[in-house]
Amino acid sequence: MKVLVAGSGGWGTALAMVLHRNGNQVFLWSYCQEESDHLKKTHRNPFLPGVDLPEEMIFTSHCEDAAEADMVVFASPSFAVRATAKSFAPYLREDAVIVCVTKGIEQGTGCRMTQVIGQETGRTVVALSGPSHAEEVSRQIPTGVVAACEDKTLAEKVQKVFMNDTLRVYTCPDKIGVELGAAHKNVIALCAGVCDGMGYGDNTKALLMTRGLAELARLGMAMGAKRETFAGLAGVGDLIVTCTSMHSRNRRAGILIGEGNSVKRAMDRVGAVVEGYYAAKSAWELAQQNGVDMPITRAAYEVLYEDRDPREAIRSLMHREQTSEVEDAAWAR
Ligand SMILES: NC(=O)c1ccc[n+]([C@@H]2O[C@H](COP(=O)([O-])OP(=O)(O)OC[C@H]3O[C@@H](n4cnc5c(N)ncnc54)[C@H](O)[C@@H]3O)[C@@H](O)[C@H]2O)c1
């Protein structure tokens, strides 16, 4: 089949390689001509060093090419998803399957990425997400992800098209949980990086990851997600990979902040989209709108946007009132 991947960053390119390997004709779309020309000329993407792109891959910056596609995969950074979907909307075939692999929550609206694309295109969108570094997927390192959609047939179509001997794809009906997990793990990874940068240890990171996941599940359930989704690949799976790996730019940005760099300097030094920075603001807004207690997210927001000292933020998290680990805990006595 013909597949167009809309977004030629590291992730869009890695997935384009998967789709090509699975026997599809692949168009890799870049938002600017210059980027597309560079890919065409070098068959290399600077985000995936040492990886050669297939000769047969078609590099384009024309949205019109979507008119031929059986499947369109949106892979832009979250801030650009609405504009990208809007530009593609007039060209999408009626029967084209629409997939979103972007992780994030839209600033200002609090919309999940599949909602944004749905609003611009009028289609049901499948979210594909999970613990998956582009660098590893492009080198065919065994990886597992989830195709989430309320429509089982669509989720299974996406599963079939992406799955191969090194990429295992599960289906899941809980798109809300999968997308919230995808967006929020970047916030927690940023916080984990801050702890690493300040010289705290593995204990601190485990505490942060576990309690970060607990508050994410609280928010998710208030928004209609299922608790068990957060124990899956798009929840704890993605959290593990993002909080512990040096591939994670969110964690790297956090380390720089923890070492004493300003937030702006940390973002500049990472030099690529740090989704957790945007997701922290959106998540804190969603927490307030839904009346959900998210102390770690709040602290992250204050460090990133209100210049709060990270050490003082951790101290105040440790001094919160005493509580039980599990809400509604059932005690024998
Ligand atoms: N990199 C990964 O390992 C990975 C894995 C899973 C999911 N994701 C998600 O995929 C999304 C894209 O991440 P990435 O790592 O491919 O990004 P990237 O940082 O590698 O690339 C960013 C891309 O965005 C493009 N871009 C910049 N401004 C744009 C604009 N105004 N309109 C459209 N495109 C624009 C750039 O041309 C560049 O190709 C993010 O939401 C990320 O969280 C990434």
Coordinates of C-alpha atoms and ligand atoms in Angstrom, one line a residue:
M1 CA 0.0 0.0 0.0
K2 CA 1.0 3.7 -0.2
V3 CA 1.8 5.4 3.0
L4 CA 2.6 9.0 3.6
V5 CA 4.5 10.0 6.8
A6 CA 3.9 13.7 7.5
G7 CA 6.9 14.8 9.5
S8 CA 10.6 13.9 8.8
G9 CA 12.1 14.3 12.3
G10 CA 13.8 11.3 13.9
W11 CA 10.5 9.5 14.7
G12 CA 8.7 10.1 11.3
T13 CA 11.9 8.9 9.5
A14 CA 12.3 5.8 11.7
L15 CA 8.7 4.8 11.1
A16 CA 9.0 5.5 7.4
M17 CA 11.8 3.0 7.4
V18 CA 9.6 0.4 9.2
L19 CA 6.8 0.9 6.7
H20 CA 9.2 0.6 3.7
R21 CA 10.7 -2.6 5.2
N22 CA 7.1 -3.9 5.5
G23 CA 6.7 -3.6 1.7
N24 CA 4.9 -0.3 1.4
Q25 CA 5.6 2.5 -1.0
V26 CA 6.5 5.3 1.4
F27 CA 6.4 9.1 1.0
L28 CA 8.3 11.0 3.7
W29 CA 6.9 14.6 3.9
S30 CA 8.9 17.5 5.3
Y31 CA 7.3 20.8 6.2
C32 CA 10.0 22.7 4.3
Q33 CA 11.5 22.1 0.9
E34 CA 15.1 22.5 2.2
E35 CA 14.7 19.6 4.7
S36 CA 13.2 17.4 2.0
D37 CA 16.0 18.3 -0.5
H38 CA 18.6 17.5 2.1
L39 CA 17.0 14.0 2.8
K40 CA 16.8 13.4 -1.0
K41 CA 20.4 14.3 -1.6
T42 CA 22.1 12.6 1.4
H43 CA 19.6 9.8 2.3
R44 CA 20.6 10.6 5.8
N45 CA 18.6 12.2 8.7
P46 CA 20.8 14.1 11.2
F47 CA 18.6 12.8 14.0
L48 CA 19.5 9.2 13.1
P49 CA 23.3 9.3 12.7
G50 CA 24.8 6.4 10.7
V51 CA 21.4 5.2 9.4
D52 CA 21.0 5.1 5.6
L53 CA 17.5 5.7 4.2
P54 CA 16.3 3.4 1.4
E55 CA 16.8 4.4 -2.2
E56 CA 13.1 3.8 -3.0
M57 CA 11.8 6.2 -0.4
I58 CA 10.1 9.3 -1.9
F59 CA 10.9 12.6 -0.2
T60 CA 8.4 15.4 -0.7
S61 CA 7.2 18.7 0.8
H62 CA 3.9 18.6 -1.1
C63 CA 0.7 17.9 0.8
E64 CA -0.9 16.9 -2.5
D65 CA 0.9 13.6 -2.4
A66 CA -1.4 12.5 0.3
A67 CA -4.1 12.2 -2.3
E68 CA -2.5 8.8 -3.4
A69 CA -2.0 7.5 0.2
D70 CA -4.0 4.6 1.7
M71 CA -2.6 5.6 5.1
V72 CA -1.3 9.0 6.4
V73 CA 0.9 9.1 9.6
F74 CA 1.2 12.4 11.4
A75 CA 4.6 12.7 13.0
S76 CA 5.2 16.4 13.5
P77 CA 6.2 17.9 16.9
S78 CA 3.0 18.7 18.9
F79 CA 3.1 22.5 18.3
A80 CA 2.9 21.9 14.6
V81 CA 0.2 19.1 14.4
R82 CA -2.8 21.4 14.0
A83 CA -1.3 23.3 11.1
T84 CA 0.0 20.2 9.5
A85 CA -3.4 18.4 9.7
K86 CA -5.1 21.5 8.3
S87 CA -2.7 21.6 5.3
F88 CA -3.4 17.9 4.6
A89 CA -7.2 17.9 5.1
P90 CA -8.2 18.8 1.5
Y91 CA -6.1 16.0 0.1
L92 CA -6.9 13.0 2.3
R93 CA -8.7 10.2 0.6
E94 CA -12.1 9.3 2.1
D95 CA -10.9 5.7 2.9
A96 CA -7.4 6.7 4.1
V97 CA -6.4 5.4 7.5
I98 CA -5.2 8.3 9.7
V99 CA -2.5 7.6 12.4
C100 CA -0.9 10.0 14.9
V101 CA 2.5 9.2 16.4
T102 CA 3.1 12.6 17.9
K103 CA 3.2 12.8 21.7
G104 CA 1.8 15.8 23.4
I105 CA -1.2 17.9 24.5
E106 CA -2.0 21.0 22.6
Q107 CA -1.2 24.3 24.4
G108 CA -4.2 26.4 25.2
T109 CA -6.9 23.9 24.2
G110 CA -5.7 20.9 26.3
C111 CA -6.6 18.7 23.3
R112 CA -4.9 15.3 22.7
M113 CA -3.2 15.0 19.4
T114 CA -5.8 12.7 17.8
Q115 CA -8.4 15.2 18.8
V116 CA -6.5 18.0 17.1
I117 CA -6.2 16.0 13.9
G118 CA -9.8 14.8 14.1
Q119 CA -11.0 18.4 14.4
E120 CA -9.0 19.5 11.3
T121 CA -9.8 16.5 9.1
G122 CA -13.1 15.1 10.4
R123 CA -11.6 11.6 10.7
T124 CA -11.2 9.0 13.5
V125 CA -7.5 8.9 14.2
V126 CA -5.5 6.0 15.6
A127 CA -2.8 6.8 18.2
L128 CA 0.4 4.7 17.9
S129 CA 2.6 5.0 21.0
G130 CA 4.8 3.2 23.4
P131 CA 8.5 2.9 24.5
S132 CA 10.2 3.5 21.2
H133 CA 13.4 5.6 20.6
A134 CA 13.7 6.4 17.0
E135 CA 17.4 5.7 17.1
E136 CA 16.6 2.1 18.2
V137 CA 13.7 1.5 15.9
S138 CA 15.7 2.7 12.9
R139 CA 18.3 0.0 13.7
Q140 CA 15.7 -2.7 14.0
I141 CA 16.1 -3.2 17.7
P142 CA 13.1 -5.2 19.1
T143 CA 10.4 -2.8 20.3
G144 CA 6.8 -2.9 21.3
V145 CA 4.1 -0.2 20.8
V146 CA 0.3 0.1 21.1
A147 CA -2.2 1.1 18.3
A148 CA -5.1 2.7 20.2
C149 CA -8.5 3.5 18.9
E150 CA -12.1 3.3 19.9
D151 CA -12.6 1.5 16.5
K152 CA -11.2 -2.0 16.7
T153 CA -11.0 -2.4 12.9
L154 CA -8.9 0.7 12.5
A155 CA -6.6 -0.3 15.3
E156 CA -6.1 -3.7 13.8
K157 CA -5.3 -2.2 10.3
V158 CA -2.6 -0.1 11.9
Q159 CA -1.3 -3.1 13.8
K160 CA -1.0 -5.1 10.6
V161 CA 0.7 -2.4 8.6
F162 CA 3.4 -1.5 11.2
M163 CA 4.1 -4.9 12.8
N164 CA 7.2 -6.9 11.8
D165 CA 9.8 -9.2 13.3
T166 CA 11.4 -6.3 15.3
L167 CA 8.3 -4.1 15.9
R168 CA 5.5 -5.7 17.9
V169 CA 2.2 -3.8 17.9
Y170 CA -0.6 -4.4 20.3
T171 CA -4.1 -3.0 20.0
C172 CA -5.9 -1.1 22.7
P173 CA -9.3 0.6 22.9
D174 CA -8.3 3.3 25.5
K175 CA -7.0 6.1 23.3
I176 CA -7.3 8.7 26.1
G177 CA -5.1 6.7 28.4
V178 CA -2.5 5.9 25.7
E179 CA -2.3 9.6 24.6
L180 CA -2.1 10.9 28.1
G181 CA 0.6 8.4 29.0
A182 CA 2.5 9.4 25.9
A183 CA 2.4 13.1 26.7
H184 CA 3.0 13.0 30.4
K185 CA 5.9 10.6 30.5
N186 CA 7.9 13.4 29.0
V187 CA 7.1 15.7 32.0
I188 CA 8.2 13.0 34.4
A189 CA 11.4 12.3 32.4
L190 CA 12.2 16.0 32.6
C191 CA 11.8 15.8 36.4
A192 CA 13.9 12.6 36.5
G193 CA 16.6 14.4 34.6
V194 CA 16.5 17.3 37.0
C195 CA 17.0 14.9 39.9
D196 CA 19.9 13.2 38.1
G197 CA 21.4 16.7 37.3
M198 CA 21.2 17.6 41.0
G199 CA 23.1 14.5 41.9
Y200 CA 20.2 12.6 43.6
G201 CA 20.2 8.8 43.3
D202 CA 18.2 5.9 41.9
N203 CA 15.9 6.0 45.0
T204 CA 14.7 9.5 44.1
K205 CA 14.1 8.6 40.5
A206 CA 12.1 5.5 41.4
L207 CA 10.0 7.6 43.8
L208 CA 9.4 10.2 41.2
M209 CA 8.5 7.8 38.4
T210 CA 6.1 5.8 40.6
R211 CA 4.3 8.7 42.1
G212 CA 4.4 10.5 38.8
L213 CA 2.6 7.5 37.3
A214 CA 0.1 7.5 40.2
E215 CA -0.8 11.2 39.5
L216 CA -1.0 10.6 35.8
A217 CA -3.4 7.7 36.4
R218 CA -5.5 10.0 38.6
L219 CA -5.8 12.6 35.8
G220 CA -6.4 9.9 33.2
M221 CA -9.3 8.4 35.1
A222 CA -10.8 11.8 35.7
M223 CA -10.7 12.2 31.9
G224 CA -12.2 8.8 31.0
A225 CA -9.1 6.6 30.7
K226 CA -8.8 3.1 32.2
R227 CA -6.4 2.6 35.1
E228 CA -4.9 -0.6 33.5
T229 CA -3.7 1.4 30.5
F230 CA -1.1 3.1 32.7
A231 CA 0.4 -0.3 33.6
G232 CA 0.9 -1.0 29.9
L233 CA 3.4 0.0 27.2
A234 CA 2.1 3.5 26.8
G235 CA 2.1 4.0 30.5
V236 CA 4.8 2.5 32.7
G237 CA 6.6 1.1 29.6
D238 CA 7.2 4.5 28.1
L239 CA 8.0 6.0 31.5
I240 CA 10.8 3.5 32.1
V241 CA 12.4 4.1 28.7
T242 CA 12.2 7.9 28.8
C243 CA 13.3 8.3 32.4
T244 CA 16.3 6.0 32.2
S245 CA 17.8 6.5 28.8
M246 CA 20.3 9.1 27.5
H247 CA 18.4 9.0 24.2
S248 CA 15.7 11.0 25.9
R249 CA 16.0 14.7 25.1
N250 CA 13.5 15.4 27.9
R251 CA 15.7 13.7 30.4
R252 CA 18.8 15.5 29.0
A253 CA 17.0 18.9 29.3
G254 CA 16.2 18.0 32.9
I255 CA 19.8 17.1 33.7
L256 CA 21.0 20.4 32.4
I257 CA 18.4 22.3 34.5
G258 CA 19.4 20.2 37.5
E259 CA 23.0 21.1 36.9
G260 CA 22.1 24.8 37.3
N261 CA 21.4 25.9 33.7
S262 CA 18.5 28.1 33.0
V263 CA 15.5 26.5 31.3
K264 CA 16.1 28.4 28.1
R265 CA 19.8 27.5 28.0
A266 CA 18.9 23.8 28.6
M267 CA 16.3 23.8 25.7
D268 CA 18.9 25.5 23.4
R269 CA 21.6 23.0 24.3
V270 CA 19.4 20.0 23.7
G271 CA 18.7 21.6 20.2
A272 CA 15.5 19.5 19.4
V273 CA 11.9 19.6 20.5
V274 CA 11.6 19.0 24.2
E275 CA 7.9 18.0 24.4
G276 CA 7.9 17.7 28.2
Y277 CA 8.4 21.4 28.5
Y278 CA 5.1 22.1 26.7
A279 CA 3.3 19.0 28.2
A280 CA 4.1 20.3 31.8
K281 CA 2.0 23.4 31.2
S282 CA -0.8 21.5 29.5
A283 CA -0.9 18.8 32.1
W284 CA -1.0 21.4 35.0
E285 CA -3.9 23.2 33.2
L286 CA -5.8 19.9 32.7
A287 CA -5.2 19.0 36.4
Q288 CA -6.7 22.3 37.5
Q289 CA -9.6 22.0 35.1
N290 CA -10.4 18.4 36.3
G291 CA -9.8 19.1 40.0
V292 CA -7.0 16.5 40.2
D293 CA -4.2 16.6 42.7
M294 CA -0.9 16.5 40.7
P295 CA 1.9 17.8 43.0
I296 CA 4.8 16.6 40.9
T297 CA 3.3 18.1 37.7
R298 CA 2.7 21.4 39.6
A299 CA 6.3 21.5 40.8
A300 CA 7.5 20.8 37.3
Y301 CA 5.4 23.6 35.9
E302 CA 6.7 26.0 38.6
V303 CA 10.4 25.1 37.9
L304 CA 9.9 25.4 34.1
Y305 CA 7.7 28.5 33.9
E306 CA 8.0 30.3 37.2
D307 CA 11.7 30.0 37.9
R308 CA 11.2 27.9 41.1
D309 CA 14.4 26.4 42.5
P310 CA 14.3 22.7 41.8
R311 CA 15.9 21.8 45.1
E312 CA 13.3 23.7 47.0
A313 CA 10.6 22.1 44.9
I314 CA 11.8 18.6 45.8
R315 CA 12.1 19.6 49.5
S316 CA 8.5 20.8 49.5
L317 CA 7.3 17.6 47.7
M318 CA 9.0 15.6 50.5
H319 CA 7.3 17.7 53.2
R320 CA 3.7 17.2 51.9
E321 CA 1.2 15.9 54.4
Q322 CA 1.5 12.2 55.3
T323 CA -0.7 10.0 53.2
S324 CA -1.4 6.4 52.1
E325 CA 0.2 5.1 48.9
V326 CA -3.1 3.8 47.5
E327 CA -6.3 5.9 47.5
D328 CA -9.2 4.0 49.0
A329 CA -6.8 1.6 50.7
A330 CA -8.7 -1.3 52.3
W331 CA -7.2 -1.9 55.8
A332 CA -7.8 -5.1 57.8
R333 CA -7.9 -3.0 61.0
Ligands
LIG1 N1 12.3 10.7 18.5 C1 11.7 9.7 19.1 O1 12.4 8.7 19.5 C2 10.2 9.7 19.3 C3 9.6 8.5 19.6 C4 8.2 8.4 19.7 C5 7.5 9.6 19.6 N2 8.1 10.7 19.3 C6 7.3 11.9 19.1 O2 7.2 12.2 17.7 C7 7.1 13.7 17.5 C8 8.1 14.2 16.6 O3 9.4 14.0 17.3 P1 10.7 13.8 16.5 O4 11.7 13.2 17.5 O5 10.5 13.1 15.2 O6 11.1 15.3 16.2 P2 12.5 15.9 15.8 O7 12.9 16.8 16.9 O8 13.5 14.8 15.4 O9 12.2 16.7 14.5 C9 11.4 17.7 14.5 C10 10.9 17.9 13.1 O10 9.9 18.9 13.2 C11 9.9 19.6 12.0 N3 9.4 20.9 12.2 C12 9.9 22.0 12.8 N4 9.1 23.0 12.7 C13 8.0 22.6 12.1 C14 6.7 23.2 11.8 N5 6.5 24.4 12.0 N6 5.8 22.4 11.1 C15 6.0 21.1 10.9 N7 7.2 20.5 11.2 C16 8.1 21.2 11.8 C17 11.4 19.7 11.7 O11 11.5 19.9 10.3 C18 11.9 18.4 12.1 O12 12.0 17.5 11.1 C19 7.1 14.2 19.0 O13 5.8 14.4 19.4 C20 7.8 13.2 19.8 O14 7.4 13.2 21.1 C21 9.5 10.8 19.1

